[in-house]
mmCIF file of C-alpha atoms in Angstrom:
data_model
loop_
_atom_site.group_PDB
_atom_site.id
_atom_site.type_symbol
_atom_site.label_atom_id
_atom_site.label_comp_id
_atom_site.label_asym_id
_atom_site.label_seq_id
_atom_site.Cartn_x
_atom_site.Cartn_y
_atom_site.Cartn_z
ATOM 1 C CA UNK A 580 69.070 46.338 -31.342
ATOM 2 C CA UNK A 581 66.728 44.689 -28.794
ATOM 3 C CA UNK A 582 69.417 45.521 -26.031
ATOM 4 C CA UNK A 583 69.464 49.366 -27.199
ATOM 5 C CA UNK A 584 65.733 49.739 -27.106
ATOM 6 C CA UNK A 585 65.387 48.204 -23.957
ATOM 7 C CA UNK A 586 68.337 50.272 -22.218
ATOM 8 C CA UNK A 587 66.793 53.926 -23.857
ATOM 9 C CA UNK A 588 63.595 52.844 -22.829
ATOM 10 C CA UNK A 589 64.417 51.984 -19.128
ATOM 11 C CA UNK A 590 67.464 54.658 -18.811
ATOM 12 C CA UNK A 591 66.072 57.288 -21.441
ATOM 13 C CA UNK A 592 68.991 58.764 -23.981
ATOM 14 C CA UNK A 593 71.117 60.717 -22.063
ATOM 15 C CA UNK A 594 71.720 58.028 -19.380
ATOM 16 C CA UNK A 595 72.299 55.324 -22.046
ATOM 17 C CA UNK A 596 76.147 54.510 -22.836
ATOM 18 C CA UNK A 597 77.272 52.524 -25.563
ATOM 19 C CA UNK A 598 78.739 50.449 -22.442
ATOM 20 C CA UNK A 599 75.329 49.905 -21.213
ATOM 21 C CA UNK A 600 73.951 48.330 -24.750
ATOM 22 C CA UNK A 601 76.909 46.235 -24.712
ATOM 23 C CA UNK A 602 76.354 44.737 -21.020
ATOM 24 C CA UNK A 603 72.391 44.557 -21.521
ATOM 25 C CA UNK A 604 73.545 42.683 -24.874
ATOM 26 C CA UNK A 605 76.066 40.402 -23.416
ATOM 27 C CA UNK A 606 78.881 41.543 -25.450
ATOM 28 C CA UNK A 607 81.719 43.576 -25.852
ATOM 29 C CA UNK A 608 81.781 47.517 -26.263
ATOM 30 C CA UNK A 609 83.742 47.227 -29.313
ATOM 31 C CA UNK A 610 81.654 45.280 -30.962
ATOM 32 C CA UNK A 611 78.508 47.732 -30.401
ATOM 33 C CA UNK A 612 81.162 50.572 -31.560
ATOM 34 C CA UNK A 613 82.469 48.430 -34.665
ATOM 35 C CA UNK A 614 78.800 48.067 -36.194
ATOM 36 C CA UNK A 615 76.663 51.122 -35.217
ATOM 37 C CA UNK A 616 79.263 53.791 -34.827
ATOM 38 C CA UNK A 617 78.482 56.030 -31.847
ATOM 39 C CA UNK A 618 75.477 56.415 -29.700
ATOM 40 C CA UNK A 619 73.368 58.678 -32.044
ATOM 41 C CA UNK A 620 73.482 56.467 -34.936
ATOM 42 C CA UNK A 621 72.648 53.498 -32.415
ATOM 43 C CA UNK A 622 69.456 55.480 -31.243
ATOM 44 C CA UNK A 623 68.412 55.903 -35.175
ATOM 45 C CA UNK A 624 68.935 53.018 -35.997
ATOM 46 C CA UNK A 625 66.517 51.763 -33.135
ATOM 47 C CA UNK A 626 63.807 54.613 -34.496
ATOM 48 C CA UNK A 627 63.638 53.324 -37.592
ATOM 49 C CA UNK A 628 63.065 49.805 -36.732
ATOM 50 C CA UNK A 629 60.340 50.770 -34.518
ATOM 51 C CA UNK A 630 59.026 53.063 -37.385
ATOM 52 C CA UNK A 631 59.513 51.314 -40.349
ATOM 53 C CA UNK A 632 59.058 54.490 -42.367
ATOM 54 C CA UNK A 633 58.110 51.939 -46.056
ATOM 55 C CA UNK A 634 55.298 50.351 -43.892
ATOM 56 C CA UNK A 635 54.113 53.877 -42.510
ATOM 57 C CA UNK A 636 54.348 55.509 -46.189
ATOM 58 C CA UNK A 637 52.448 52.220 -47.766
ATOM 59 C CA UNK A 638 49.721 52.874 -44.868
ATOM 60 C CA UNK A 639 48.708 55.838 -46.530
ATOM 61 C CA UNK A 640 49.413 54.936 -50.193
ATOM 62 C CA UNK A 641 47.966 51.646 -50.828
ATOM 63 C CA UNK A 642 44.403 50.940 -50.436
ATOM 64 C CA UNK A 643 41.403 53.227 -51.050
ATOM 65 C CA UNK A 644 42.225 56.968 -50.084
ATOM 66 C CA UNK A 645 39.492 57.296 -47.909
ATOM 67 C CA UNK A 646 40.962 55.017 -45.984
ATOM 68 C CA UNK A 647 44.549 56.188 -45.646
ATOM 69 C CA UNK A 648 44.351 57.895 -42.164
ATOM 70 C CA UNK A 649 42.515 54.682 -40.848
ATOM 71 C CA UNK A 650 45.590 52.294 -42.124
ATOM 72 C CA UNK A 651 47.845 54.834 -40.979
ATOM 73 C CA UNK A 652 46.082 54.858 -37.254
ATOM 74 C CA UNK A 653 46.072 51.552 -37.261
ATOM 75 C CA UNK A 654 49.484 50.895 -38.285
ATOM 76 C CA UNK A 655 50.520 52.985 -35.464
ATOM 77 C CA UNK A 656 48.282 51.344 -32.520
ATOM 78 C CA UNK A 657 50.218 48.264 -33.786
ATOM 79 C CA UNK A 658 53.550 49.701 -33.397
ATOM 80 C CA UNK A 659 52.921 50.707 -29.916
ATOM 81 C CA UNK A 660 51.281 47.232 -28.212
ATOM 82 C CA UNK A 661 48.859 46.615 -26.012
ATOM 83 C CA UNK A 662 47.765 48.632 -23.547
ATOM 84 C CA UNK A 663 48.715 47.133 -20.572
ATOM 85 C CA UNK A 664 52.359 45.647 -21.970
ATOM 86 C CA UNK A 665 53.441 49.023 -24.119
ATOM 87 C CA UNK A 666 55.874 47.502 -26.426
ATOM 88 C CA UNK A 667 59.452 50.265 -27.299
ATOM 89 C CA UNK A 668 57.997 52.598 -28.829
ATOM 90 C CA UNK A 669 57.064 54.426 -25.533
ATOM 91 C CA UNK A 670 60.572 54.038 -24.253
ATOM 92 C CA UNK A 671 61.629 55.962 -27.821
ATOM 93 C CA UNK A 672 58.552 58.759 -26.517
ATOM 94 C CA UNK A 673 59.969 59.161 -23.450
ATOM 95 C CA UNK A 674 63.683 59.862 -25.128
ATOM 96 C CA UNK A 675 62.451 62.175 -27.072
ATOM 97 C CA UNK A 676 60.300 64.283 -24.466
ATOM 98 C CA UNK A 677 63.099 64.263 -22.042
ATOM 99 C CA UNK A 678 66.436 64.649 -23.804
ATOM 100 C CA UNK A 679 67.296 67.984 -26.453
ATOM 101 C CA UNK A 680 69.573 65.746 -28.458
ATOM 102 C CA UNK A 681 67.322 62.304 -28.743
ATOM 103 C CA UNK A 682 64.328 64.991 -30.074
ATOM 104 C CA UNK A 683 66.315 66.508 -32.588
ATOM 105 C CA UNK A 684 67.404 62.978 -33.984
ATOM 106 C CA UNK A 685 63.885 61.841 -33.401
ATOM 107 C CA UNK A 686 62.879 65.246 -34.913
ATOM 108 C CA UNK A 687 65.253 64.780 -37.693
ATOM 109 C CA UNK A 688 63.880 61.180 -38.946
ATOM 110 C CA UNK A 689 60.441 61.812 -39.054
ATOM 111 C CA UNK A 690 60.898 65.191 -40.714
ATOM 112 C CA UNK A 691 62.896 63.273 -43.418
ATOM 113 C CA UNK A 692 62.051 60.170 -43.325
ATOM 114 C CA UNK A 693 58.350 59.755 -42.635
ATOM 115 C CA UNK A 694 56.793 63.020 -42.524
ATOM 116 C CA UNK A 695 58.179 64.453 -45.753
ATOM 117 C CA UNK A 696 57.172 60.792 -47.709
ATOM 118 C CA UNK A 697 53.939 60.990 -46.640
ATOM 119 C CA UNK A 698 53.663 65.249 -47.149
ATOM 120 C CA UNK A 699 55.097 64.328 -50.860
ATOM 121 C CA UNK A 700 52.181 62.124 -51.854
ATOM 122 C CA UNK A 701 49.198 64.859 -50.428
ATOM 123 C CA UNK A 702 47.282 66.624 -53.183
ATOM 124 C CA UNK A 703 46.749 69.147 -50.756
ATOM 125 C CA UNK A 704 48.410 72.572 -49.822
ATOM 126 C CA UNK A 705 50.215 72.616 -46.818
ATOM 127 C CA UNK A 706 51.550 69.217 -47.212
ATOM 128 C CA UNK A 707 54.757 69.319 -44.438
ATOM 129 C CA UNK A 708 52.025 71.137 -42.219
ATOM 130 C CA UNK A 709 49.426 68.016 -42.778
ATOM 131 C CA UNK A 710 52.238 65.482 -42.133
ATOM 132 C CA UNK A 711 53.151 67.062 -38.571
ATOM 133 C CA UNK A 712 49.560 68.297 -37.479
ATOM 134 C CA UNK A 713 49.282 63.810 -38.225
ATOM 135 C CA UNK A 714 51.761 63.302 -36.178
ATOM 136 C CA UNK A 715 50.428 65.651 -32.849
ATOM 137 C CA UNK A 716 47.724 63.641 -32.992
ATOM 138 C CA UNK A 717 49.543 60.624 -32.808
ATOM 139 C CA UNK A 718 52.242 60.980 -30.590
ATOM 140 C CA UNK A 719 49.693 63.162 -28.411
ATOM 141 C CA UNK A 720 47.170 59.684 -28.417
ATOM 142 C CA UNK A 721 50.550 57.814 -27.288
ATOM 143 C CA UNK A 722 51.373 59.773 -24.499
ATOM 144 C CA UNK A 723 47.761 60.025 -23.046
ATOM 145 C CA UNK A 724 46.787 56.191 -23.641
ATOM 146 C CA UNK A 725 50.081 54.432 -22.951
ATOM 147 C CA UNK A 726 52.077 57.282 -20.625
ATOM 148 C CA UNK A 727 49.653 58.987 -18.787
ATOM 149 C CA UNK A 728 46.930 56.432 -19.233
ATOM 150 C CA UNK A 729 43.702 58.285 -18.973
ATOM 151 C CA UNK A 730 41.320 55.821 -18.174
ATOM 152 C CA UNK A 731 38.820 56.389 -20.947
ATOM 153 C CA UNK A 732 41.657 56.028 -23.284
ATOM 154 C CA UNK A 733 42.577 52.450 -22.143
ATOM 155 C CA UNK A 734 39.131 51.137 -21.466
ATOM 156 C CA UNK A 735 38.512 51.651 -25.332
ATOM 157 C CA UNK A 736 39.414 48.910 -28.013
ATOM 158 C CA UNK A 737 40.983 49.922 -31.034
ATOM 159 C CA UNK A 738 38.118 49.496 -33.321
ATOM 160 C CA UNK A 739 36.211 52.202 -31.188
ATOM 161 C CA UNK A 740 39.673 54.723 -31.295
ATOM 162 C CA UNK A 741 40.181 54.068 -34.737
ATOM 163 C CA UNK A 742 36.123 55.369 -35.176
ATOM 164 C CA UNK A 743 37.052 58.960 -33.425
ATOM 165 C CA UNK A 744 40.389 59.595 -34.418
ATOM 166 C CA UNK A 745 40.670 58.259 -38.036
ATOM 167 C CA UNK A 746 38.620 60.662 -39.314
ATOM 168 C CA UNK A 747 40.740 63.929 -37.584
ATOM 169 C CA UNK A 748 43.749 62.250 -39.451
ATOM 170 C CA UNK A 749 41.726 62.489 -42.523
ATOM 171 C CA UNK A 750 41.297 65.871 -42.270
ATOM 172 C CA UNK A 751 44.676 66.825 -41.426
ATOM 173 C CA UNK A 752 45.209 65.131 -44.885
ATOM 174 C CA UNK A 753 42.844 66.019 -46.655
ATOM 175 C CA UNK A 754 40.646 68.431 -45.702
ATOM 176 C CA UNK A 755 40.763 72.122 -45.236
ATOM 177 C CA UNK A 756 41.233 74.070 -41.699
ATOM 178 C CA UNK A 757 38.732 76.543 -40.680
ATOM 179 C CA UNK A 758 35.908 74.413 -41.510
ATOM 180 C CA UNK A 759 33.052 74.562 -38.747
ATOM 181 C CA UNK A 760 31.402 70.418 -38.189
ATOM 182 C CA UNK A 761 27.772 70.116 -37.941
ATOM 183 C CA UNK A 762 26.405 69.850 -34.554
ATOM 184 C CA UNK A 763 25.030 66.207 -34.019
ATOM 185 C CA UNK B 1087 55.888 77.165 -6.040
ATOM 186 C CA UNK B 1088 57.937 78.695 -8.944
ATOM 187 C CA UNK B 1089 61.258 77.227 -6.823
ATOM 188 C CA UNK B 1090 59.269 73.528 -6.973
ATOM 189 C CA UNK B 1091 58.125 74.299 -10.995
ATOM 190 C CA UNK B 1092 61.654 74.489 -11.992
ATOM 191 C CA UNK B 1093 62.821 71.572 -10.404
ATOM 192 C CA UNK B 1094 60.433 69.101 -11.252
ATOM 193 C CA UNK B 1095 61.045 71.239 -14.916
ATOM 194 C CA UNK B 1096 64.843 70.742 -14.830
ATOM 195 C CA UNK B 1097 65.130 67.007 -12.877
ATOM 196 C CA UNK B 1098 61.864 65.111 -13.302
ATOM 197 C CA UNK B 1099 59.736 64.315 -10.964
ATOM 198 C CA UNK B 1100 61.645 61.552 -9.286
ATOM 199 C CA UNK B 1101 64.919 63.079 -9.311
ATOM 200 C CA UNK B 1102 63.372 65.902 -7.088
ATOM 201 C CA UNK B 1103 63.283 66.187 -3.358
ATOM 202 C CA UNK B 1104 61.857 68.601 -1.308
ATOM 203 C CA UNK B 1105 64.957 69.187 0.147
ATOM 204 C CA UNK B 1106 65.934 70.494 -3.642
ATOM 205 C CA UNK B 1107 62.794 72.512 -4.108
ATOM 206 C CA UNK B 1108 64.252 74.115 -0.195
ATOM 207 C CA UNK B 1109 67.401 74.920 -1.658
ATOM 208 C CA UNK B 1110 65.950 76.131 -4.678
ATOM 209 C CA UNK B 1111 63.926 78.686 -3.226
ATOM 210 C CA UNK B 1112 66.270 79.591 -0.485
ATOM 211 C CA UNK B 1113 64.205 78.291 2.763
ATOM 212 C CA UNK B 1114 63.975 75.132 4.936
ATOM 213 C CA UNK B 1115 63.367 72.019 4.432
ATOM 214 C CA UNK B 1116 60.952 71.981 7.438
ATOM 215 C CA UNK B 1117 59.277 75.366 6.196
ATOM 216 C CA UNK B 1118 58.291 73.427 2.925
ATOM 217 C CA UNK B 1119 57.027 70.172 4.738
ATOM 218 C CA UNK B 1120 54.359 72.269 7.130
ATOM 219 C CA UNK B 1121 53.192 74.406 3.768
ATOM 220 C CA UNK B 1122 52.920 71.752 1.417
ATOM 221 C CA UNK B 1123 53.182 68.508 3.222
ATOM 222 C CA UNK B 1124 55.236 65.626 1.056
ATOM 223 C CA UNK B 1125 56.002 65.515 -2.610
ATOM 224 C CA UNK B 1126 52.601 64.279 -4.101
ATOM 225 C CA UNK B 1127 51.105 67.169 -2.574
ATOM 226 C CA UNK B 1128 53.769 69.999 -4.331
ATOM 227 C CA UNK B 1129 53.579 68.082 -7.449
ATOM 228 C CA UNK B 1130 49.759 68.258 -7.617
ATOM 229 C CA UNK B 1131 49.768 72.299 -6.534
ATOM 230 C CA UNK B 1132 52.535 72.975 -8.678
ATOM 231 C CA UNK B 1133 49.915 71.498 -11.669
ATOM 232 C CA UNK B 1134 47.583 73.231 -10.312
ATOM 233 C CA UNK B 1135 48.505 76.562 -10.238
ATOM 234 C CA UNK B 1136 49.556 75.464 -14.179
ATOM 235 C CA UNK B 1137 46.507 74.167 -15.092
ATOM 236 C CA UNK B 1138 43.380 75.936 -13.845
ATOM 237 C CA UNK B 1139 40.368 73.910 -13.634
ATOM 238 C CA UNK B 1140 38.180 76.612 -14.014
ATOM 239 C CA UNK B 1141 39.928 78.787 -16.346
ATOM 240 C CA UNK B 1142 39.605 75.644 -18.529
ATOM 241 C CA UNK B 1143 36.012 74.996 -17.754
ATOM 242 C CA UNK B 1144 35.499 78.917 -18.438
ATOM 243 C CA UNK B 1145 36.663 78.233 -21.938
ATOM 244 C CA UNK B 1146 34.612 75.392 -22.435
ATOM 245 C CA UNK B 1147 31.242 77.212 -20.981
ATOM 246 C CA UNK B 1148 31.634 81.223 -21.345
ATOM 247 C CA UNK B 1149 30.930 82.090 -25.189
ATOM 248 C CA UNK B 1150 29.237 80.957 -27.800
ATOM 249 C CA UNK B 1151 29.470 77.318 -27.775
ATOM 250 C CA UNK B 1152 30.589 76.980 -32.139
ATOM 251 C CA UNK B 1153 33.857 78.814 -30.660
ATOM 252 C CA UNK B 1154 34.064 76.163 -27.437
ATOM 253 C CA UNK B 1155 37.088 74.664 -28.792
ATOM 254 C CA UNK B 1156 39.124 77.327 -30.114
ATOM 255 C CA UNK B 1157 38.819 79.415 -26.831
ATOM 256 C CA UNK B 1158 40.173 76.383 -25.410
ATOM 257 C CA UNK B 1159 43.046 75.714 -27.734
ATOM 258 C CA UNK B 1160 44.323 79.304 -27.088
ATOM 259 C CA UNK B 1161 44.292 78.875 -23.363
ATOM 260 C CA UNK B 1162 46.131 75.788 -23.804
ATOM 261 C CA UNK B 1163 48.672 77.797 -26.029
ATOM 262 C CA UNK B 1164 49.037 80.439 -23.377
ATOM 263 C CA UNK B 1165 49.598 77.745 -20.716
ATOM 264 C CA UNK B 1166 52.634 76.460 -23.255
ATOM 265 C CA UNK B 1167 54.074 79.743 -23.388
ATOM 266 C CA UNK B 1168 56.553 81.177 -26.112
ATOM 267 C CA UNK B 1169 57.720 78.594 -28.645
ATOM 268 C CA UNK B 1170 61.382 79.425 -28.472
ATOM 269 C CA UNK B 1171 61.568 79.612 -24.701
ATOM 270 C CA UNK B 1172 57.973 77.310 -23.390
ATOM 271 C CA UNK B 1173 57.506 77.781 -19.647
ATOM 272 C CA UNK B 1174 57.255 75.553 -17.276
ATOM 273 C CA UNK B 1175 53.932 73.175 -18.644
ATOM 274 C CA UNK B 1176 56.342 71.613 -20.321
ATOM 275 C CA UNK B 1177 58.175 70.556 -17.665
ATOM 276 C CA UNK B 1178 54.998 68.820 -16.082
ATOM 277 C CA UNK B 1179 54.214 66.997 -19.230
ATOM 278 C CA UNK B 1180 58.142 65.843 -18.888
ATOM 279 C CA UNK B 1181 57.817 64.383 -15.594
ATOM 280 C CA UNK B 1182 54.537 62.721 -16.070
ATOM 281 C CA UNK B 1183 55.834 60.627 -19.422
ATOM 282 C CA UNK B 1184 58.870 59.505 -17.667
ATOM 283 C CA UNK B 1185 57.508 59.138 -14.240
ATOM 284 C CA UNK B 1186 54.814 56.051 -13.409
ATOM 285 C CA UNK B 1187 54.475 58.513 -9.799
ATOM 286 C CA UNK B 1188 54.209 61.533 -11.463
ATOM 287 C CA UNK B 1189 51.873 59.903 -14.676
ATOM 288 C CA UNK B 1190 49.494 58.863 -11.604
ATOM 289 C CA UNK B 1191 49.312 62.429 -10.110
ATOM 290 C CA UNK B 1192 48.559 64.094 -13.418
ATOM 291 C CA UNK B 1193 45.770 61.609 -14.681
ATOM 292 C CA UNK B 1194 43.879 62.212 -11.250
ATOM 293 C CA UNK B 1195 44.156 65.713 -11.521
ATOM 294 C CA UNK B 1196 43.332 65.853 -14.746
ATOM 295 C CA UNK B 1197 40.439 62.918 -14.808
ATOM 296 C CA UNK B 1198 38.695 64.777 -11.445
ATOM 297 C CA UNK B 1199 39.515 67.998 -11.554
ATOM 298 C CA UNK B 1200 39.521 69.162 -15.462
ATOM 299 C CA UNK B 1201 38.558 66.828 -18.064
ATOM 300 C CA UNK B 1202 35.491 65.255 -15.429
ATOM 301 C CA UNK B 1203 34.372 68.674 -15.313
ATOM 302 C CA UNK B 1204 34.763 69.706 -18.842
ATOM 303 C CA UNK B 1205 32.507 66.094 -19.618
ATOM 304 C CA UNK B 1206 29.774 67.222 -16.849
ATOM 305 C CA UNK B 1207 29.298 69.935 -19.416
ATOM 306 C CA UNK B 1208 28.721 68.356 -22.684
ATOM 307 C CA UNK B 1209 25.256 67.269 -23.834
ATOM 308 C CA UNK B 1210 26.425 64.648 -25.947
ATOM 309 C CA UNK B 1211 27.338 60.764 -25.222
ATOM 310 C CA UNK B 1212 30.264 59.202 -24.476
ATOM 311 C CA UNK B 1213 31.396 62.409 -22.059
ATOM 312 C CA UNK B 1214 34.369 61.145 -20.676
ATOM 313 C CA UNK B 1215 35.914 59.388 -23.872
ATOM 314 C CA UNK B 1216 35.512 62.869 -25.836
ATOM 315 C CA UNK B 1217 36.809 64.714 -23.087
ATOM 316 C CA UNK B 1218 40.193 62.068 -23.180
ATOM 317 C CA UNK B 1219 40.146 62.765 -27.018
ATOM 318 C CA UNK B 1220 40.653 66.315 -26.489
ATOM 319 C CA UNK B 1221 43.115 65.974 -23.863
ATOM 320 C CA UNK B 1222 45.385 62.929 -26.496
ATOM 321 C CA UNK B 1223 44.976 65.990 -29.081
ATOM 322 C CA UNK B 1224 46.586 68.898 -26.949
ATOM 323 C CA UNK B 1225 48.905 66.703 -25.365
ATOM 324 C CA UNK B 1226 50.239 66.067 -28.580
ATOM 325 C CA UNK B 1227 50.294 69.239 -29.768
ATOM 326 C CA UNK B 1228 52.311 70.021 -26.763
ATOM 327 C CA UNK B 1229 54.713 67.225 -27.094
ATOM 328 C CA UNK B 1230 55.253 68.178 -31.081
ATOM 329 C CA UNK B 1231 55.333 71.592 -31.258
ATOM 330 C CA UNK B 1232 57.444 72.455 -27.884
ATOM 331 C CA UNK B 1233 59.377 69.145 -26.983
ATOM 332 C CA UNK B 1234 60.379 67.452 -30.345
ATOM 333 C CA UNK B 1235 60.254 71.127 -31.828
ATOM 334 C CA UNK B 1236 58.732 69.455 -35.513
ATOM 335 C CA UNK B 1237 59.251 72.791 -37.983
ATOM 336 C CA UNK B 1238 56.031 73.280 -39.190
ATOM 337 C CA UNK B 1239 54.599 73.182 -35.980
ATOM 338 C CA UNK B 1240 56.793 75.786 -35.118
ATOM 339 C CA UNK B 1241 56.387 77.846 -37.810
ATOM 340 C CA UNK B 1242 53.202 77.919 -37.699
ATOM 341 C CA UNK B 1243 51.427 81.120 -35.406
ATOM 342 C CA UNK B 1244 48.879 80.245 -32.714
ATOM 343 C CA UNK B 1245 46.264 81.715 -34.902
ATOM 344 C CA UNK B 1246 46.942 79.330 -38.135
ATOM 345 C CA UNK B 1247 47.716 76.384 -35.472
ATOM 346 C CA UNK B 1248 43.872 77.233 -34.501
ATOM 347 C CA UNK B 1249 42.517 77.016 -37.926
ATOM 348 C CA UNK B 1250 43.230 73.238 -38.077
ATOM 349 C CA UNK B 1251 43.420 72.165 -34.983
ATOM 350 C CA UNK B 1252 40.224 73.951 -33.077
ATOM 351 C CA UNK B 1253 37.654 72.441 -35.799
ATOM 352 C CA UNK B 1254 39.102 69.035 -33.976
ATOM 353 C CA UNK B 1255 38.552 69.813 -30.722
ATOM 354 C CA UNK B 1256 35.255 70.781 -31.345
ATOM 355 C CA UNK B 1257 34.445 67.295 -33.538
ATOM 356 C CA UNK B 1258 35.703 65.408 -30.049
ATOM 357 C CA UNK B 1259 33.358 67.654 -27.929
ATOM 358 C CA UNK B 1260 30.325 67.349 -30.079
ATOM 359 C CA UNK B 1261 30.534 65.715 -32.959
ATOM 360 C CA UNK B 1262 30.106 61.525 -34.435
ATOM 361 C CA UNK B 1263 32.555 59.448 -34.848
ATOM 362 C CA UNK B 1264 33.069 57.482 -38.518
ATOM 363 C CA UNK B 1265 31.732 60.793 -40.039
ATOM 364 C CA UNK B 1266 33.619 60.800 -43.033
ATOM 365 C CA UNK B 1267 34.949 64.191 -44.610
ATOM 366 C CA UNK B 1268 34.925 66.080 -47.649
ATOM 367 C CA UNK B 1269 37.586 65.940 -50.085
ATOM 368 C CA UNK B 1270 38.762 69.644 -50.857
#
């Protein structure tokens, strides 16, 4: 599993062979084959260790409500590492944005998986909307801060992120669009 | 341009030469060394002719400043394109997020030339970091809704997309952070 993130990280999806897994690994082809099937499954399988979709769902069910998006924020800065060392999870990012087939697999486990859990336990309308308006913000904080690295973005800790973007996840769960914010 | 646009679209931005963008459009490889000079400098015109400083500082300054944010977000959608066929933004946003080069390019351009700007223009404190906010929030909106394709991002018209996401924008431009919301 280690192996398989590392290779999709470096080589991205579509450049990633079963082969490659297997020589990063240290063993043989078959063996990769024998216990994760073919490629896709492999690349799933490596999603949802990175994403542990129980931990992410728990995030936003146990504790105090008004607190969910805040657990669920920080859950997530944990997932991706520190900021100068990004951790898999960027390597998964970069799968995604650059191959059709690893975003429809990547697509396909957080609709199902993650998304819908989390949209299923909203008292809200628009719950599937919520769950994917959470998770632009997200992947859109992991792109800028780890990817692109805009320098405001890495020069602040995650106490200080956590203070400006937990409440916008709050709202997407929560709250209700449309709504104009006071001016300081 | 358009020639370079679709190859740094189609390859990434390391996987292109300027000897493909030549081909591409047809011409020289000399003819696009004494226009452009070397890659960095296509690259950074090509996002520039994409993203338009002050068409983006427009939207932040011309208008009543409540509706800052949501003349903003729909410039950012028109940038995207059509959701079924996106143009070539997303292409950029590809080659930065697998590209260290390419990442480099597009913070600079973005840190000096758009998001700097945008900050010069805000009366409130922390300029910069709210200006990054923005950016991690359209970025991801991008990434979502046109890369991993999530469905109700895709459903979802420009106009509703506005509703929740605009109200956001405008908390990173001028609003304070640990505000907590309203439950519905």
């Amino acid at each position: 599993m280690a192996a398989a993130a590392r290779c999709f990280a470096a080589a991205g999806y579509d450049a990633t062979s079963l082969r490659h897994v297997a020589a990063e690994a240290g063993v043989d082809p078959a063996l990769v084959r024998r216990f994760f099937g073919g490629k896709d499954q492999l690349f799933t399988q490596v999603v949802s260790a990175l994403i542990d979709p129980e931990r992410a769902l728990a995030a936003v069910t146990v504790g105090p409500p008004e607190a969910a998006a805040e657990r669920l924020l920080r859950y997530f800065l944990s997932l991706l590492g520190d900021v100068a060392q990004p951790g898999p999870f960027l390597g998964l990012v970069r799968s995604a944005v650059t191959s059709e087939h690893a975003a429809g697999l990547l697509r396909r486990f957080l609709a199902e998986r993650v998304l819908g859990q989390i949209a299923a336990t909203l008292r809200a309308d628009r719950p599937d909307l919520r769950a994917a308006l959470v998770a632009s913000q997200l992947v859109g904080l992991a792109v800028t801060r780890y990817a692109v690295r805009l320098a405001p973005l890495t020069a602040a800790d995650d106490g200080e992120l956590a203070g400006w973007v937990a409440p916008v996840l709050q709202y997407y769960l929560t709250g209700a669009p449309y709504r104009q914010k006071e001016q300081p």
